[in-house]
Tab-separated table of C-alpha atoms and ligand atoms in Angstrom:
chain	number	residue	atom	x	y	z
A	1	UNK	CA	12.885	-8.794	21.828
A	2	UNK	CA	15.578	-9.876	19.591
A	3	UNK	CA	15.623	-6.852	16.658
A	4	UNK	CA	18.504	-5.130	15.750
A	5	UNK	CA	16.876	-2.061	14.852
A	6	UNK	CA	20.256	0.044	14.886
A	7	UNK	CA	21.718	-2.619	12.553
A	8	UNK	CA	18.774	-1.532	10.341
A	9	UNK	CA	18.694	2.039	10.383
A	10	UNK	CA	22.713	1.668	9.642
A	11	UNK	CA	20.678	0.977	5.937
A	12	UNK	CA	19.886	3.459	6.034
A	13	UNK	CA	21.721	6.813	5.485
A	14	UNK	CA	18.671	9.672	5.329
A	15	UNK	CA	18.179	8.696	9.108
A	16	UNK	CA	21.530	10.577	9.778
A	17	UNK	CA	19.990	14.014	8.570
A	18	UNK	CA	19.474	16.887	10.846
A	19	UNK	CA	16.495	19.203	9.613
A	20	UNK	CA	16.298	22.677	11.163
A	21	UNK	CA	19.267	21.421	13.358
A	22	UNK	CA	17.532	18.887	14.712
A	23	UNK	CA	18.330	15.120	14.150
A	24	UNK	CA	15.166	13.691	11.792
A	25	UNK	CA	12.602	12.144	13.161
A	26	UNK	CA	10.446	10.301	10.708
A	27	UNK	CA	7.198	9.373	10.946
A	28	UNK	CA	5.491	9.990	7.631
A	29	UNK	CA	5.934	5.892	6.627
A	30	UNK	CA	2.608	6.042	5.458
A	31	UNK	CA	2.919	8.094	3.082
A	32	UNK	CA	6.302	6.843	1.824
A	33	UNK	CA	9.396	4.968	3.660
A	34	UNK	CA	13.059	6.017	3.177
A	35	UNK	CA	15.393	3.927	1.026
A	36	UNK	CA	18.166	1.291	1.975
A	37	UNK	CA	21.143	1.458	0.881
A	38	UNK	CA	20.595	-1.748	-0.614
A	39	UNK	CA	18.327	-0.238	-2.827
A	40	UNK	CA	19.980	3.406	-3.775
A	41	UNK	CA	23.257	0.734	-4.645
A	42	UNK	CA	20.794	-1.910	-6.773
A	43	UNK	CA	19.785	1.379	-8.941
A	44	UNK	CA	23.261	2.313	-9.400
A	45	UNK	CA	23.969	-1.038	-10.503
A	46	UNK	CA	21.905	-0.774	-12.946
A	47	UNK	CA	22.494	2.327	-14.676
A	48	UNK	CA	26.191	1.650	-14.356
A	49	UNK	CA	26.384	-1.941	-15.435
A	50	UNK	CA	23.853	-3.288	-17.578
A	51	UNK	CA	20.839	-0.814	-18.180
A	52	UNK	CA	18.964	-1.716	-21.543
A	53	UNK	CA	15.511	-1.865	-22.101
A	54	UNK	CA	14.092	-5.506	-21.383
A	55	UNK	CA	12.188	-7.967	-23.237
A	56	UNK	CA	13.002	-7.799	-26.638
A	57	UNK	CA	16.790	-7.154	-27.657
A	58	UNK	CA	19.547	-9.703	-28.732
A	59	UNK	CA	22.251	-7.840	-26.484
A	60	UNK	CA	23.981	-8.918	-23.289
A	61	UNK	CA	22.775	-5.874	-21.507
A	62	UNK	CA	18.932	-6.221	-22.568
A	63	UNK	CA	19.350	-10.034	-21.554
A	64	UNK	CA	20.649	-9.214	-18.500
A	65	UNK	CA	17.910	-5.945	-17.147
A	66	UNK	CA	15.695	-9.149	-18.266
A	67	UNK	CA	16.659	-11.639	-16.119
A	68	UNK	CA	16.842	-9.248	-13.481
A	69	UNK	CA	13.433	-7.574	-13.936
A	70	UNK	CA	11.545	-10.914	-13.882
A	71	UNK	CA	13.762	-12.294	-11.131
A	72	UNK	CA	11.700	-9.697	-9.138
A	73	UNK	CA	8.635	-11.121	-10.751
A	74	UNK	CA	9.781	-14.700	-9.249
A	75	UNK	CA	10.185	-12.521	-5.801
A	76	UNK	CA	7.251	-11.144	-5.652
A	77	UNK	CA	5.406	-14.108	-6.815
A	78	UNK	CA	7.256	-15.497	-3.200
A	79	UNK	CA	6.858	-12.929	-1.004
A	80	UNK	CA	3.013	-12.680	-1.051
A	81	UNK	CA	2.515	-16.353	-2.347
A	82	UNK	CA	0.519	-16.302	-5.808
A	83	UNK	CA	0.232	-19.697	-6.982
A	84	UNK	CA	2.037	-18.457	-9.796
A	85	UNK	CA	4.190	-15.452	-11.545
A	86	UNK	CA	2.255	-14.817	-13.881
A	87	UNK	CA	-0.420	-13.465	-12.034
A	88	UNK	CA	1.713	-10.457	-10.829
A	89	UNK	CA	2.229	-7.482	-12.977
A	90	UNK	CA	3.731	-4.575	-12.374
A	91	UNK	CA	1.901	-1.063	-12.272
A	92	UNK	CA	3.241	2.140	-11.560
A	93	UNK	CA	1.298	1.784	-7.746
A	94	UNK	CA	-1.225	0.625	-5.932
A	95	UNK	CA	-3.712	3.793	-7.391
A	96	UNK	CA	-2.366	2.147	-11.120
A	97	UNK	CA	-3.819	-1.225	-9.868
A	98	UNK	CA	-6.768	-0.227	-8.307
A	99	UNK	CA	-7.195	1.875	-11.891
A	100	UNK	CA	-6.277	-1.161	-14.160
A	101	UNK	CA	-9.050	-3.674	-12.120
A	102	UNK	CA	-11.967	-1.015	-12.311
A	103	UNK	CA	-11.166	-0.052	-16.075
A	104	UNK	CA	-10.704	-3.558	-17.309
A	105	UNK	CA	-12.450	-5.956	-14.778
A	106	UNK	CA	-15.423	-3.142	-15.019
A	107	UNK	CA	-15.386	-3.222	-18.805
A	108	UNK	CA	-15.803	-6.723	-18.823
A	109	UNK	CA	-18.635	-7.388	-16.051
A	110	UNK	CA	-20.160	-3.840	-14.992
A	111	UNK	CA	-23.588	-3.612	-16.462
A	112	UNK	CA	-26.288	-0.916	-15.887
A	113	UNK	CA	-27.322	-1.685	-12.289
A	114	UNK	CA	-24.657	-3.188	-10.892
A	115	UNK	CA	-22.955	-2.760	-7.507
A	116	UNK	CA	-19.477	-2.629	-6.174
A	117	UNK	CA	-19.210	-2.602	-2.259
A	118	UNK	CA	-16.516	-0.035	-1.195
A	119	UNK	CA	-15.471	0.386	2.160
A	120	UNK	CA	-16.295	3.467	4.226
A	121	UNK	CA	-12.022	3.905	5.455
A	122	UNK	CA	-10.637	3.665	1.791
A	123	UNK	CA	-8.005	5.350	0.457
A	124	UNK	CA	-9.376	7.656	-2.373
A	125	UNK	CA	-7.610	5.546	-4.920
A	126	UNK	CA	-9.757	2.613	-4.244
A	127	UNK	CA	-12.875	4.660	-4.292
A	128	UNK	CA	-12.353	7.253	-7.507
A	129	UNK	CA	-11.277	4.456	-9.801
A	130	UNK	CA	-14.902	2.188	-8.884
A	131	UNK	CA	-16.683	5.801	-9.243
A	132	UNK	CA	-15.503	6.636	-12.818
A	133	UNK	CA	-15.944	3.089	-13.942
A	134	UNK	CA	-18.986	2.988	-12.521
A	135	UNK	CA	-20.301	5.740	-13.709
A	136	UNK	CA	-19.415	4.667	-17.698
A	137	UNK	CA	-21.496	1.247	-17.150
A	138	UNK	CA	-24.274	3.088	-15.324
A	139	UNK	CA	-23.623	1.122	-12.649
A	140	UNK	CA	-23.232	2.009	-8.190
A	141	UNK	CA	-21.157	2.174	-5.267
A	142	UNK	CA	-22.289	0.832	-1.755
A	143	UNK	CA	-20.765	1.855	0.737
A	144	UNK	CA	-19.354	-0.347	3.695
A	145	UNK	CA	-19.823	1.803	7.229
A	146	UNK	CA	-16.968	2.166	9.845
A	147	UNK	CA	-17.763	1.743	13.206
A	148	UNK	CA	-16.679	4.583	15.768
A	149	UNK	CA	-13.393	2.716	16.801
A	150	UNK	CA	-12.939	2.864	13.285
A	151	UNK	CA	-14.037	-0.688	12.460
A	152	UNK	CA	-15.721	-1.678	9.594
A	153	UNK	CA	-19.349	-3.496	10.346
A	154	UNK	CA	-18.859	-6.508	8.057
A	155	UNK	CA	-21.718	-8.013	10.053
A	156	UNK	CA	-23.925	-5.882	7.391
A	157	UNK	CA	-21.859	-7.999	4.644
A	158	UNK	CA	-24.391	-10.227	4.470
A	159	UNK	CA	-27.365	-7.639	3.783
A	160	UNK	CA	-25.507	-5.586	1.312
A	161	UNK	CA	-24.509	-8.287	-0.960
A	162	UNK	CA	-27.291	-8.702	-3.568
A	163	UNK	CA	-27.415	-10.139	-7.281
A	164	UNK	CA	-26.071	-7.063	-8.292
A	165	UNK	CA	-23.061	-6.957	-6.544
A	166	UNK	CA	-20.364	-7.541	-8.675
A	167	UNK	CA	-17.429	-6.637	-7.040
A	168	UNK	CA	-16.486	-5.885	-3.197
A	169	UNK	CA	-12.853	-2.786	-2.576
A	170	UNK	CA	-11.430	-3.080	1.036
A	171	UNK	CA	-8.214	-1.776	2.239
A	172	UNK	CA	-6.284	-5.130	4.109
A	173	UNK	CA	-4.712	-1.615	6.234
A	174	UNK	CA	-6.280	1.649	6.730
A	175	UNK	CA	-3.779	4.258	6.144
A	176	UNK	CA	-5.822	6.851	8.697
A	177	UNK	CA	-6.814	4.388	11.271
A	178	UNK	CA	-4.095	1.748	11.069
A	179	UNK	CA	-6.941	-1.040	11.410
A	180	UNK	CA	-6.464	-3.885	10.171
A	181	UNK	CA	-9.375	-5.668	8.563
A	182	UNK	CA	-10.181	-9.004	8.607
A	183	UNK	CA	-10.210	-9.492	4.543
A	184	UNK	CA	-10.447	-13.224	5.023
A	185	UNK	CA	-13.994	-13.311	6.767
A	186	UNK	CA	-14.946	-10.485	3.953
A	187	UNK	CA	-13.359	-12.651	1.598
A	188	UNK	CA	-15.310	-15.848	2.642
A	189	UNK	CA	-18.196	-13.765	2.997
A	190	UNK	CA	-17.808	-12.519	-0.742
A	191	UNK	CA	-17.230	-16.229	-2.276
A	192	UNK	CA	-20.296	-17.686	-1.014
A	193	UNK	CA	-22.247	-15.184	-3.083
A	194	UNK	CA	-19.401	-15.093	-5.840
A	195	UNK	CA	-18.165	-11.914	-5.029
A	196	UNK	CA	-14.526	-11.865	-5.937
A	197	UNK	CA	-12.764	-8.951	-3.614
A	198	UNK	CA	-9.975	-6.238	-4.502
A	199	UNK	CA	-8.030	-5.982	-1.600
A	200	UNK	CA	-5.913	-2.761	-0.767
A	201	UNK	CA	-2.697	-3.519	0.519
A	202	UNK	CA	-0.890	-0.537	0.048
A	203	UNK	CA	-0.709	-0.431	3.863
A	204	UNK	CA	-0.337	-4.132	5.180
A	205	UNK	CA	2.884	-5.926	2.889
A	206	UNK	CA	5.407	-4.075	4.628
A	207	UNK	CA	4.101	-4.898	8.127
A	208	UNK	CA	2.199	-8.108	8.144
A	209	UNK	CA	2.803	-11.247	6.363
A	210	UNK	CA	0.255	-11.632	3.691
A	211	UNK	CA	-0.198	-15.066	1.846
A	212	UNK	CA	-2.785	-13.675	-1.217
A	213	UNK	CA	-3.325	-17.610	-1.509
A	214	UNK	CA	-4.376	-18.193	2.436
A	215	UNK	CA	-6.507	-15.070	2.058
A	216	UNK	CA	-7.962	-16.108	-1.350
A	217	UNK	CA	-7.472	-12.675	-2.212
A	218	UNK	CA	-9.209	-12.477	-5.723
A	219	UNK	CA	-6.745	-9.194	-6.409
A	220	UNK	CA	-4.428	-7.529	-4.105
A	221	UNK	CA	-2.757	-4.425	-4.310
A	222	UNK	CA	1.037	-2.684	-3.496
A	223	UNK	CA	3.002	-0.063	-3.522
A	224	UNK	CA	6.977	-0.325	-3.454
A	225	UNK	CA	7.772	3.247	-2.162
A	226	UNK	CA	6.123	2.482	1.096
A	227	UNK	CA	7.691	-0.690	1.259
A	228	UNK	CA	11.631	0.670	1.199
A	229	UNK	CA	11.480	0.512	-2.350
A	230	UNK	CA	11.401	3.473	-5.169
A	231	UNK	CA	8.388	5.401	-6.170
A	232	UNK	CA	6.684	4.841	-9.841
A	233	UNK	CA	6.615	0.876	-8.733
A	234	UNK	CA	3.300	-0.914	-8.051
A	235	UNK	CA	1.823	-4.765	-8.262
A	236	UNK	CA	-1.078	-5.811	-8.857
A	237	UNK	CA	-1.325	-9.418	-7.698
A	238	UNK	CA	-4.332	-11.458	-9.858
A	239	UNK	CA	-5.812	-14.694	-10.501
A	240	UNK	CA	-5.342	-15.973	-13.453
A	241	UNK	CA	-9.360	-17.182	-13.989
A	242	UNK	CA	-9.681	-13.260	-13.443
A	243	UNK	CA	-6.754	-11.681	-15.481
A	244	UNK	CA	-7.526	-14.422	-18.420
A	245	UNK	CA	-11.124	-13.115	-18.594
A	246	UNK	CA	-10.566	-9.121	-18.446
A	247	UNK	CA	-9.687	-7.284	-21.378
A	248	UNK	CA	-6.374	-5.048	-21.761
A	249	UNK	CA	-6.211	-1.856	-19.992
A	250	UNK	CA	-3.908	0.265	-22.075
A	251	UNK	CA	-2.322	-0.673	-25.423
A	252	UNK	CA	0.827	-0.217	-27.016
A	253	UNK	CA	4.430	-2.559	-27.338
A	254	UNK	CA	4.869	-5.389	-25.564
A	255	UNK	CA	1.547	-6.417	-24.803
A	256	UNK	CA	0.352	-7.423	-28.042
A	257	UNK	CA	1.234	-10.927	-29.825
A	258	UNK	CA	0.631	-9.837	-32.988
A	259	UNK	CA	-0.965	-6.350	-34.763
A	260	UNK	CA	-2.471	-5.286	-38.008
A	261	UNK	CA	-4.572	-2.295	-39.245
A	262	UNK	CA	-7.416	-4.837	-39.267
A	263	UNK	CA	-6.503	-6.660	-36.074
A	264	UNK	CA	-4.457	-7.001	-33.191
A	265	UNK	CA	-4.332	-10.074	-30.832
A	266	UNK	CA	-3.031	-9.646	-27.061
A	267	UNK	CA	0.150	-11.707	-24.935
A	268	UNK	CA	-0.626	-13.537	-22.472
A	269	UNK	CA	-1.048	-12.410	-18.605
A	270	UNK	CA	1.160	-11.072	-17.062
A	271	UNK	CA	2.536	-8.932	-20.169
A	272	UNK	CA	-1.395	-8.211	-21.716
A	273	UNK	CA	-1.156	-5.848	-18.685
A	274	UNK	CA	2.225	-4.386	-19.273
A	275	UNK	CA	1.977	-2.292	-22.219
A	276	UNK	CA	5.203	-0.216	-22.816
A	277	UNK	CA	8.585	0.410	-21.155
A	278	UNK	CA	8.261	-0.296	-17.385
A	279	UNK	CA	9.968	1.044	-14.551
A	280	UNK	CA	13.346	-1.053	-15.099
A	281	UNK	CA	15.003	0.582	-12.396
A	282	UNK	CA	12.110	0.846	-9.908
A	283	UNK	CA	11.395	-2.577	-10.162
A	284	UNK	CA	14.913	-4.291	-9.966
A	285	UNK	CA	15.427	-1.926	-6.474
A	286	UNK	CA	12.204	-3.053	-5.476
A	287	UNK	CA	13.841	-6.617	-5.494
A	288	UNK	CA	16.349	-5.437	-2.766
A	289	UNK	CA	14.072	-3.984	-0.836
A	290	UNK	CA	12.003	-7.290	-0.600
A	291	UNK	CA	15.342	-9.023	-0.136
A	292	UNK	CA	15.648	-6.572	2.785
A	293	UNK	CA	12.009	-7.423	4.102
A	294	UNK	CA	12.415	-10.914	3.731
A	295	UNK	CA	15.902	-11.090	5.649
A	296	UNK	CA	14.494	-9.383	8.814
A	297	UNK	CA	11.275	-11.328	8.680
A	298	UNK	CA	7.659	-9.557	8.265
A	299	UNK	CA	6.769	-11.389	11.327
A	300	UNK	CA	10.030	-9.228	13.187
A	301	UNK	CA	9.154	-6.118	11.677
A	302	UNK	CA	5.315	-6.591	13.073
A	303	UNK	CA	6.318	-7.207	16.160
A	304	UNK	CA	8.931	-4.624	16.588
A	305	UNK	CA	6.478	-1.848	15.238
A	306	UNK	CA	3.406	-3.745	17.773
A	307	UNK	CA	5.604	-2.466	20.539
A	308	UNK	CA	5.945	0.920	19.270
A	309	UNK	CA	2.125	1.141	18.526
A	310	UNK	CA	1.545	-0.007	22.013
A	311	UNK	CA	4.332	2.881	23.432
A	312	UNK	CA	3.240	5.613	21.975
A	313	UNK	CA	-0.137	4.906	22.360
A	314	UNK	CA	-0.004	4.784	26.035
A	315	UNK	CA	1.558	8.013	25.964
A	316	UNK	CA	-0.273	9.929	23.373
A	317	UNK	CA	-3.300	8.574	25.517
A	318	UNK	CA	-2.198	10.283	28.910
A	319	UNK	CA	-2.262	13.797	27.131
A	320	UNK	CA	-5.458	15.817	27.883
A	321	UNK	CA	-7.789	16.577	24.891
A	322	UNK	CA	-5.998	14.145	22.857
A	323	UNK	CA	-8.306	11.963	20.880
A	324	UNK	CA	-6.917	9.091	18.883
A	325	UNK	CA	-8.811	7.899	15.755
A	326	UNK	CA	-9.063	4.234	15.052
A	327	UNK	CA	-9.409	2.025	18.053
A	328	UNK	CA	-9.490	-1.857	16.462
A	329	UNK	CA	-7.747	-4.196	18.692
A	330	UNK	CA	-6.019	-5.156	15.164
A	331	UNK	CA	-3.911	-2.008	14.488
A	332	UNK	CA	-0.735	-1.559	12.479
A	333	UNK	CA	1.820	0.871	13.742
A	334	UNK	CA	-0.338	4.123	12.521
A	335	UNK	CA	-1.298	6.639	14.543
A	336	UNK	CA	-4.403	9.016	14.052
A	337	UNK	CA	-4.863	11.848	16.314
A	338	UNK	CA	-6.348	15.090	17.156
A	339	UNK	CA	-5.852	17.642	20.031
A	340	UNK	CA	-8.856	20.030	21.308
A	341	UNK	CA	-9.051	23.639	20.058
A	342	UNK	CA	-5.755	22.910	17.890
A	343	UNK	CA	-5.907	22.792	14.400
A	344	UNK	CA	-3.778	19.538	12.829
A	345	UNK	CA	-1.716	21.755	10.659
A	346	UNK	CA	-0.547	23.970	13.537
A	347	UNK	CA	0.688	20.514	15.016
A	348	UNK	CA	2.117	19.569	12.146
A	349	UNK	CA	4.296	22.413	10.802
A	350	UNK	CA	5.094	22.760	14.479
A	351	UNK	CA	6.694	19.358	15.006
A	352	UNK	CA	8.266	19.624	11.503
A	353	UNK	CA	10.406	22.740	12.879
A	354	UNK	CA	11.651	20.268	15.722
A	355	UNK	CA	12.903	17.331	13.294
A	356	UNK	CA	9.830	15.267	13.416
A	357	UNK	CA	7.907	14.435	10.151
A	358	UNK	CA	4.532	13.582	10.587
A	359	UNK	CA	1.263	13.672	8.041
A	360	UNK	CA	-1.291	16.502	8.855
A	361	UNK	CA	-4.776	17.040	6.424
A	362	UNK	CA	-7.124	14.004	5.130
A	363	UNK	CA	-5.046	11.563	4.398
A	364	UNK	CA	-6.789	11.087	1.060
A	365	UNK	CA	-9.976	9.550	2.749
A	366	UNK	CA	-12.317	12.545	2.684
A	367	UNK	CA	-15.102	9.800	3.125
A	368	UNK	CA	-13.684	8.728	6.539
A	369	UNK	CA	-13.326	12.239	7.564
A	370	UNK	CA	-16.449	13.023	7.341
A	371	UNK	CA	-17.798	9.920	9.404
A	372	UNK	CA	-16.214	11.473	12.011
A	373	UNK	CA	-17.068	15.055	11.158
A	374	UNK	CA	-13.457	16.531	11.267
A	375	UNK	CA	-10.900	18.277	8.759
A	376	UNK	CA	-8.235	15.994	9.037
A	377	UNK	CA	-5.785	14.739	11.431
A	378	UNK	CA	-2.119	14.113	12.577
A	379	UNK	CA	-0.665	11.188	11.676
A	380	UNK	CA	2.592	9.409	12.831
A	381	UNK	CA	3.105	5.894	11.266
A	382	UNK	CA	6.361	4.150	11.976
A	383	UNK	CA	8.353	1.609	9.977
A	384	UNK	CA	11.055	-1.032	10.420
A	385	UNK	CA	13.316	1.485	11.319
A	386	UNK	CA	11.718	3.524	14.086
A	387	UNK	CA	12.674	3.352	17.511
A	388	UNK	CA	11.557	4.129	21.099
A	389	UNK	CA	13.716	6.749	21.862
A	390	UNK	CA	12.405	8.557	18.888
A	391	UNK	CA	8.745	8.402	20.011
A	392	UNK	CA	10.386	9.712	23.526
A	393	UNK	CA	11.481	12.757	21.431
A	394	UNK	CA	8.219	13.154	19.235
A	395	UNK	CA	6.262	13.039	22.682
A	396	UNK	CA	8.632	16.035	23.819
A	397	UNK	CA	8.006	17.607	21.409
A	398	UNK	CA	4.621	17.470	21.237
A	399	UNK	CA	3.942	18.816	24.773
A	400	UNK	CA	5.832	21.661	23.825
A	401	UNK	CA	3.961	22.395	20.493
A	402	UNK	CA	0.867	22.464	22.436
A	403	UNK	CA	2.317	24.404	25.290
A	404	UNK	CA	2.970	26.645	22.824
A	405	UNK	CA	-0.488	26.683	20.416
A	406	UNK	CA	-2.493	26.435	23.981
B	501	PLP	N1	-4.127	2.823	-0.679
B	501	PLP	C1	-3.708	3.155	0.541
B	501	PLP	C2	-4.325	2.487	1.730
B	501	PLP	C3	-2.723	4.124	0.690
B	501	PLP	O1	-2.298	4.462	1.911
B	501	PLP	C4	-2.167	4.740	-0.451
B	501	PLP	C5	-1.152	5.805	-0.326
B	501	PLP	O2	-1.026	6.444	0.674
B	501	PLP	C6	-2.633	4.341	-1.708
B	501	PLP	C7	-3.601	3.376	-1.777
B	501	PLP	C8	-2.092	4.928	-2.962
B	501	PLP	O3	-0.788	4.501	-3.170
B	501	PLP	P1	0.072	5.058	-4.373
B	501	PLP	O4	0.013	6.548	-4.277
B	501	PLP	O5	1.417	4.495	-4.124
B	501	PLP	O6	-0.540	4.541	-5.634
């Protein structure tokens, strides 16, 4: 296969680091991905050249973090394919979207009785934000089940839709079990009963192509810290029939056309959603790092991390007492695992002392842990950087940890 995964790791300058005199290993991408140095230099820019807040000054530098800021609108708008820009605003995270769509969207059409479908394998921030909402309209969750190989039975789509059902939260990417779901069939599923769907895809951007339009996604959610990008950056893609219906989620400058002590009317979308100073900096290095995902090609960086999926699962597989959780024949390049009689910390903190950074505990989907009745896990997820010879190492490694805890 034709990737030049040295040329990308040369981006990269963290990679370099030795930790306990070991070269770094990292396989926490889940959780967050390392920055470029396209990035680290489009922050710099920034705060050296033309910094200012954006929006509303008559000053070259203002003008300029402007046209910069919603250049990344227009990228973003690209890179996932909204119809248009305004339908994406930007949120400190995906846990700020999810947030944002369950205060506002539930403020405008929970009422006492209704439902919102949640998926069994979610992330906790697209469960707790549904909860609290629902709990202020009087309204209840249903829960979605996962299947043992950690697939969710959308086959009971049909029987758990009702009247009530106002609303269905599924993760495009499981951040445990690395399955990918098929959010169009939900999706599909969902319209035909009017069900718009929130889809989670804090896990998916950075590794498969998503088109929100091909999908008919009715919202979709990011992160830009696990997509190369800074923390305290988030989109929350919309459409507009949605946005234009829901009421503001948090109020203060910017998103306001006009206020009074009797009466304050709201901007349009996106900026009705964008009250107060943004991340400037977060969000114009988010625009190199999509630059960077766009120039080596989702598709690329899906297949390059398939392989490494498919590698260290073979290997991980041969080891005795090793159960791997999440089994879909549609996985991302996440790996969920325990060993018998060891405890997932041990393994953890273990590897960690021999350069290799992996995710122990419950991944923030207590719900999925207890499906399958355990404490947690280990977790190695790889990203566009990752390379065979690494997962060589980690496997080394491993062995010798449990040698060791045995
Ligand atoms: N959803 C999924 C599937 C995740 O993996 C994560 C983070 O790990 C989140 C949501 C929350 O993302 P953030 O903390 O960036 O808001």
């Amino acid at each position: 296969m034709n990737y030049d995964v040295h040329k990308i790791r040369s981006y990269f300058p963290v990679l370099k680091q030795e930790v306990y005199g070991k070269p770094l290993i990292y396989f926490d991408n889940a959780a967050s991905t390392q920055k470029p140095v396209q990035v680290l230099m489009a922050l710099e820019r920034l705060q050296n050249d033309y910094y200012g807040n954006i929006h509303r000054a008559a000053h070259y530098m203002a003008d300029k973090a402007t046209e910069e800021f919603e250049a990344v609108r227009d990228k973003v708008q690209q890179f996932i394919n909204a119809e248009s820009r305004e339908e994406i605003i930007f949120t400190k995270g995906t846990t700020e979207s999810a947030n944002l769509v369950a205060a506002s969207f539930g403020e405008q059409f929970l009422k006492p009785g209704s439902e919102i479908i949640v998926s069994e394998m979610e992330h906790h921030s697209n469960i707790v934000p549904w909860q609290i909402n629902a709990l202020r309209k009087g309204a209840k969750i249903v829960k979605l089940p996962v299947s043992e190989s950690g697939e969710l039975q959308t086959g009971l789509l049909p029987e758990l839709i009702s009247s009530k059902t106002k609303l269905i939260a599924v993760a495009h990417v499981s951040n445990v079990l690395g399955t990918v779901n098929p959010v169009a069939q939900i999706i599909e599923t969902a319209h035909k009963r009017n069900v718009p769907v929130f889809v989670d895809g804090a896990q998916a951007v950075q590794h498969i192509p998503v088109d929100v339009q091909e999908l008919d996604a009715d919202f979709y959610a990011f992160s830009a810290h696990k997509m190369y990008g800074t923390n305290g950056v988030g989109v929350l893609y919309g459409k507009r029939k949605w946005l234009e219906q829901m009421p503001p989620y948090q109020g203060g400058g910017e998103m306001i056309a006009e206020v009074s002590f009797e009466k304050t009317t709201f901007s349009e979308i996106p900026f009705k959603f964008e009250a107060g100073t943004p991340n400037i900096t977060g969000v114009i290095a988010f625009g190199a790092a999509i630059d960077l995902l766009q120039e080596t090609g989702v598709e690329n960086i899906s297949a390059w991390e398939q392989e490494l999926l498919t590698y260290a699962t073979s290997q991980l597989k041969a080891m005795e007492g090793l159960r791997i959780y999440g089994e879909a024949p549609k996985k991302s390049g996440v790996i969920s695992f325990n060993i018998a009689g060891i405890h997932p910390f041990d393994l953890g903190a273990l590897l960690d002392k021999t350069g290799v950074a992996v995710r122990t505990g419950h991944h923030c989907a207590d719900p999925l842990m207890k499906h399958y009745d355990i404490p947690g896990t280990v977790r190695a997820s790889f990203g566009m950087y990752n390379t065979k010879e690494e997962i060589d190492r980690f496997m080394q490694a491993l062995k010798k940890v449990v040698q060791m805890l045995a």
